[in-house]
Coordinates of C-alpha atoms in Angstrom, one line a residue:
Chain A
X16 CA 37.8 69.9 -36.9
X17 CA 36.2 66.8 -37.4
X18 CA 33.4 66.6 -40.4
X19 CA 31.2 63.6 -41.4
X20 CA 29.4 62.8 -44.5
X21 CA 26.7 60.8 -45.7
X22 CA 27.1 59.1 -49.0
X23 CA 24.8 56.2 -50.9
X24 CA 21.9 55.7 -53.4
X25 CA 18.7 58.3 -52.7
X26 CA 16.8 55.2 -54.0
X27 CA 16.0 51.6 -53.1
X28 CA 13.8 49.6 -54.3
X29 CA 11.4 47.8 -51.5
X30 CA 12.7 44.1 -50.3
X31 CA 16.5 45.7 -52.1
X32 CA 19.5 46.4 -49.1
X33 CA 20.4 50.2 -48.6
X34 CA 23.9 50.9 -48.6
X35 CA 25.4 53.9 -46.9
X36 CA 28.8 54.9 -46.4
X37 CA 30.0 57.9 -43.4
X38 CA 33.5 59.8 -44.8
X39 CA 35.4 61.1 -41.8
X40 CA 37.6 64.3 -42.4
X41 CA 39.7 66.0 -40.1
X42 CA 40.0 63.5 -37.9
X43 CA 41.5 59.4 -37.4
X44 CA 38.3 57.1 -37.0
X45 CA 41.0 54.8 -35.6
X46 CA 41.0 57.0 -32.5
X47 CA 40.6 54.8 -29.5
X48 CA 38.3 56.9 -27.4
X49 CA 35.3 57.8 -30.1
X50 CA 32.1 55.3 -31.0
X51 CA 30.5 56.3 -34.6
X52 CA 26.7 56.0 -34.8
X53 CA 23.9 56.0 -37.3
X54 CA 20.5 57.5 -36.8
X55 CA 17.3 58.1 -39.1
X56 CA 14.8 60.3 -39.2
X57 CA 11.0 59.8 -41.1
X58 CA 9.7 62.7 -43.1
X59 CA 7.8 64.6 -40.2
X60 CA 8.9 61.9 -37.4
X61 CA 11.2 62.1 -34.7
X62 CA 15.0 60.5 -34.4
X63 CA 15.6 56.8 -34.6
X64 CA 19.0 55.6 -33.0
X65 CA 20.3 52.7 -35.8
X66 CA 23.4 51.5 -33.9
X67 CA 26.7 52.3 -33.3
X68 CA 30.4 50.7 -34.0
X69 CA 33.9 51.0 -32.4
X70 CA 37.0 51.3 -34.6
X71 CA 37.6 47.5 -33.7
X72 CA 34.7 46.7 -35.0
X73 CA 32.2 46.3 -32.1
X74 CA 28.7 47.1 -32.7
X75 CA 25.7 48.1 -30.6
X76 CA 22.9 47.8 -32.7
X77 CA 18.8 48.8 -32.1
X78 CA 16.9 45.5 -30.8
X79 CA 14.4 46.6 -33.4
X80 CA 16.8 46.6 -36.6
X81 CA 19.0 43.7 -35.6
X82 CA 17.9 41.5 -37.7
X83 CA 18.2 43.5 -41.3
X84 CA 21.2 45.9 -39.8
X85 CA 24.7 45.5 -40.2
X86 CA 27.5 48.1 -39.3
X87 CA 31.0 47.7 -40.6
X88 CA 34.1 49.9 -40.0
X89 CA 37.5 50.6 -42.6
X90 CA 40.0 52.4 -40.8
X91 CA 42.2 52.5 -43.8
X92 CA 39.5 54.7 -45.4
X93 CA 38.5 56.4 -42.6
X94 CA 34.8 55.8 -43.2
X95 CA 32.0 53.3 -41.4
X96 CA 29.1 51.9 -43.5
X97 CA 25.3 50.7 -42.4
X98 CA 23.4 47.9 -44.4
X99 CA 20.0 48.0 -43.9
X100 CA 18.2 44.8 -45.7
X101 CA 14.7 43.6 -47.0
X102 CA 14.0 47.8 -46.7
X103 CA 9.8 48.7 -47.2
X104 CA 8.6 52.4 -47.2
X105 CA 9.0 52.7 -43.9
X106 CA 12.6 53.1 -44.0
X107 CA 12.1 56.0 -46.1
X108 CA 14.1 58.7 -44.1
X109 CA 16.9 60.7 -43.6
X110 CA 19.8 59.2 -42.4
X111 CA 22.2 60.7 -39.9
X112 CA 25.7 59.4 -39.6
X113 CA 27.4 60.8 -35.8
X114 CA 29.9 60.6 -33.2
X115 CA 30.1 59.5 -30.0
X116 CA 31.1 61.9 -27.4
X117 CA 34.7 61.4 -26.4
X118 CA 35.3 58.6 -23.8
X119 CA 31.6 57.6 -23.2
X120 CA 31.0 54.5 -25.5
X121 CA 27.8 54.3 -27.6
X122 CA 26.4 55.6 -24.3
X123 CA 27.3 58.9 -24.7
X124 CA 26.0 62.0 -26.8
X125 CA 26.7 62.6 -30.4
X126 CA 28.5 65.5 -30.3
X127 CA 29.1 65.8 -34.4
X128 CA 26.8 64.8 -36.8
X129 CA 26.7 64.7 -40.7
X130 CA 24.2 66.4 -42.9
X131 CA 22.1 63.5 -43.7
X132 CA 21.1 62.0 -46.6
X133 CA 17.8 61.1 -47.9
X134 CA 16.9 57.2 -48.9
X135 CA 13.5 56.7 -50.6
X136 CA 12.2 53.2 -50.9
X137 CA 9.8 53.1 -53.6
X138 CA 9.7 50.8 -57.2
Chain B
X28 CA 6.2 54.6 -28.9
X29 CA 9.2 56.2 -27.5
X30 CA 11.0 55.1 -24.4
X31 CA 11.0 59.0 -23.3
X32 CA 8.1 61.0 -23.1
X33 CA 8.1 64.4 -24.4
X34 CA 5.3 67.4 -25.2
X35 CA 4.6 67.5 -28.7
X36 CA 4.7 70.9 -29.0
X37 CA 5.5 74.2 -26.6
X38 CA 5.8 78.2 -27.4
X39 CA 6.4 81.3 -25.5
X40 CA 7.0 84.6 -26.3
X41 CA 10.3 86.8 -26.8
X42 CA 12.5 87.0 -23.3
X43 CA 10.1 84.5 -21.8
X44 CA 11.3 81.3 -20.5
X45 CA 10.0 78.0 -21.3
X46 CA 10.8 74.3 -20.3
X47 CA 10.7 71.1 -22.1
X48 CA 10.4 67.7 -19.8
X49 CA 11.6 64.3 -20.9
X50 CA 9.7 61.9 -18.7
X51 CA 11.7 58.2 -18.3
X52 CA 11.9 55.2 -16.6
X53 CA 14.1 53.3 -14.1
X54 CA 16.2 51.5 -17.4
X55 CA 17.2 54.6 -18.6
X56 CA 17.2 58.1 -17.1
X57 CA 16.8 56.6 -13.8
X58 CA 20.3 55.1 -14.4
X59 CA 21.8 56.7 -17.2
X60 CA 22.9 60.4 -18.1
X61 CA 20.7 62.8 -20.4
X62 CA 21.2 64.5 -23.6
X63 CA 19.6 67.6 -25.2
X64 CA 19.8 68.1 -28.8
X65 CA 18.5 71.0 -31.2
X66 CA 17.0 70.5 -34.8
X67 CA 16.7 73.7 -36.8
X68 CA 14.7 73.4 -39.7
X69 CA 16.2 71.3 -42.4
X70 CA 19.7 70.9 -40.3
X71 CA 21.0 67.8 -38.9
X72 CA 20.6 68.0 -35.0
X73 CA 23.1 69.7 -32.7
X74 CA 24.2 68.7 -29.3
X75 CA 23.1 71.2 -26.6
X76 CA 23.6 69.5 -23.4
X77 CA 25.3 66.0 -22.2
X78 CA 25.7 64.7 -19.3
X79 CA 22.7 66.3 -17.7
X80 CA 23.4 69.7 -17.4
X81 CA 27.0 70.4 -18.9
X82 CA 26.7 72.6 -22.1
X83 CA 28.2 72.2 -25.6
X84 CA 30.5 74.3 -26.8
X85 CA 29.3 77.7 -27.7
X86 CA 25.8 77.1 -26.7
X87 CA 24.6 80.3 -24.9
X88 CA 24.2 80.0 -20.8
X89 CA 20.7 80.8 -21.5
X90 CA 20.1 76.9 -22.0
X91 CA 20.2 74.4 -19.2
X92 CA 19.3 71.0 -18.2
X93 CA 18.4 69.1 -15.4
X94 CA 17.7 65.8 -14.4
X95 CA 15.8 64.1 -11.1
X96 CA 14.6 60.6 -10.6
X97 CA 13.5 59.6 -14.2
X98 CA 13.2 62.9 -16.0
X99 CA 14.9 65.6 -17.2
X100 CA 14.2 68.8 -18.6
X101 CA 15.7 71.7 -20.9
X102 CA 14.9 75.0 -20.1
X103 CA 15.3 77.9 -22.5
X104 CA 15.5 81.4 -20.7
X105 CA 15.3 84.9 -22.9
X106 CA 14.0 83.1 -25.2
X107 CA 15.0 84.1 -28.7
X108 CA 13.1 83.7 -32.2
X109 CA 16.1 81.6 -33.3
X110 CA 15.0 79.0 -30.8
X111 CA 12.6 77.7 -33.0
X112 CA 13.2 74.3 -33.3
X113 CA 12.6 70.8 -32.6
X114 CA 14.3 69.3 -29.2
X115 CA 14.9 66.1 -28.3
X116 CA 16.3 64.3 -25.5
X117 CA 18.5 60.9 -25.3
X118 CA 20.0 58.9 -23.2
X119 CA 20.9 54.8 -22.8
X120 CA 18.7 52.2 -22.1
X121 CA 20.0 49.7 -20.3
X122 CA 17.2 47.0 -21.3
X123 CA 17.4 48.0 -24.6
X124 CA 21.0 48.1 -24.5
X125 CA 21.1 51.1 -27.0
X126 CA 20.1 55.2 -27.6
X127 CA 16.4 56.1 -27.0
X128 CA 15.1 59.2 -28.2
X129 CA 12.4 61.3 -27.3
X130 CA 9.6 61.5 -29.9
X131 CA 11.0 65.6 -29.7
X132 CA 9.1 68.9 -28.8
X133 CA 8.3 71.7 -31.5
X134 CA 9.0 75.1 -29.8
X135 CA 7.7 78.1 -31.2
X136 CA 8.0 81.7 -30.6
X137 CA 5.2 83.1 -30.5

């Protein structure tokens, strides 16, 4: 079955760019009828949708991030990546990498999700 | 502030059941279907219920959901100390044009 994971630095350094990169296994992220999504979650907060990409490269991307979020797609590699730019403490969290629920856009549920992995902005 | 509205925190007792509401407006659950997700301690979330009221895969029929108007709810019926967890519901916003969350609910088993 289909298995994502979460790779990138567990440390940024405030005004720096986190990189992350989603690996998917088991499965073609070319596949026409899947959307791939990232999420975040504080320490102690609740979930934060990030945005969400198509294998052709159409994004949906949270009105609140749009200006330091970019999401990027390589079929080749079978993996989807999230920039986040000019990061403070606040983007301390855990980020989720997900997908879509078959045939329902970015609209739908994320029916498989990564373990997460931890970014900490901090000098 | 969250687009969906959701207790903080609920608890009941073994066998009891308990309900979580997920209280919306007329851009999103009014409009849109609802999601239900699980967060164990220290685990990613896990789907529980799309589209309203259809169940994931291998969740037990002792969770379902429900939606009228703008809000929705999970219930949870012989209810188990492995329930413990934090829920959340989702769904689209069409004036956002993206996912909302609710801020979550902390069940506990009393």
């Amino acid at each position: 079955q289909v298995q994502l994971q979460e790779s990138g630095p567990g440390l940024v350094k405030p005004s720096q760019t986190l990189s992350l990169t989603c690996t998917v296994s088991g499965g073609s992220i070319r596949l026409t009828n899947y959307h791939w999504g990232w999420i975040r979650q504080p320490p102690g907060k609740g979930l934060e949708w990030i945005g969400s990409i198509y294998y052709s490269g159409s994004t949906y991307i949270n009105p609140s991030l749009k200006s330091r979020v970019s999401i990027s797609i390589d079929t080749s590699n079978n993996e989807f990546s999230l920039r986040l730019s000019s990061v403070t403490a606040a983007d301390t969290a855990v980020y989720y990498c997900a997908r879509h629920r078959s045939w329902t856009g970015a609209r739908g549920g994320l029916d498989v999700w990564g373990q997460g992995t931890t970014a900490i902005v901090s000098s | 502030q969250s687009m969906l509205t959701q207790p903080p925190s609920s608890s009941g007792t073994p066998g009891q059941r308990v309900t979580i509401s997920c209280s919306g407006g007329s851009s999103n659950i009014g409009i849109n279907t609802v999601s239900w997700y699980q967060q164990l301690p220290g685990a990613a979330p896990k789907l529980l219920i799309y589209r309203n009221d259809q169940r994931s895969s291998g969740v037990p029929d002792r969770f379902s959901g429900s939606k009228s108007g703008t809000s929705a709810s999970l219930a949870i019926s012989g209810l188990q100390p492995e329930d413990e967890a934090d829920y959340y519901c989702a769904t689209w916003d069409d004036s956002l044009n993206g996912q909302v969350f609710g801020g979550g609910t902390k069940l506990t088993v009393l």
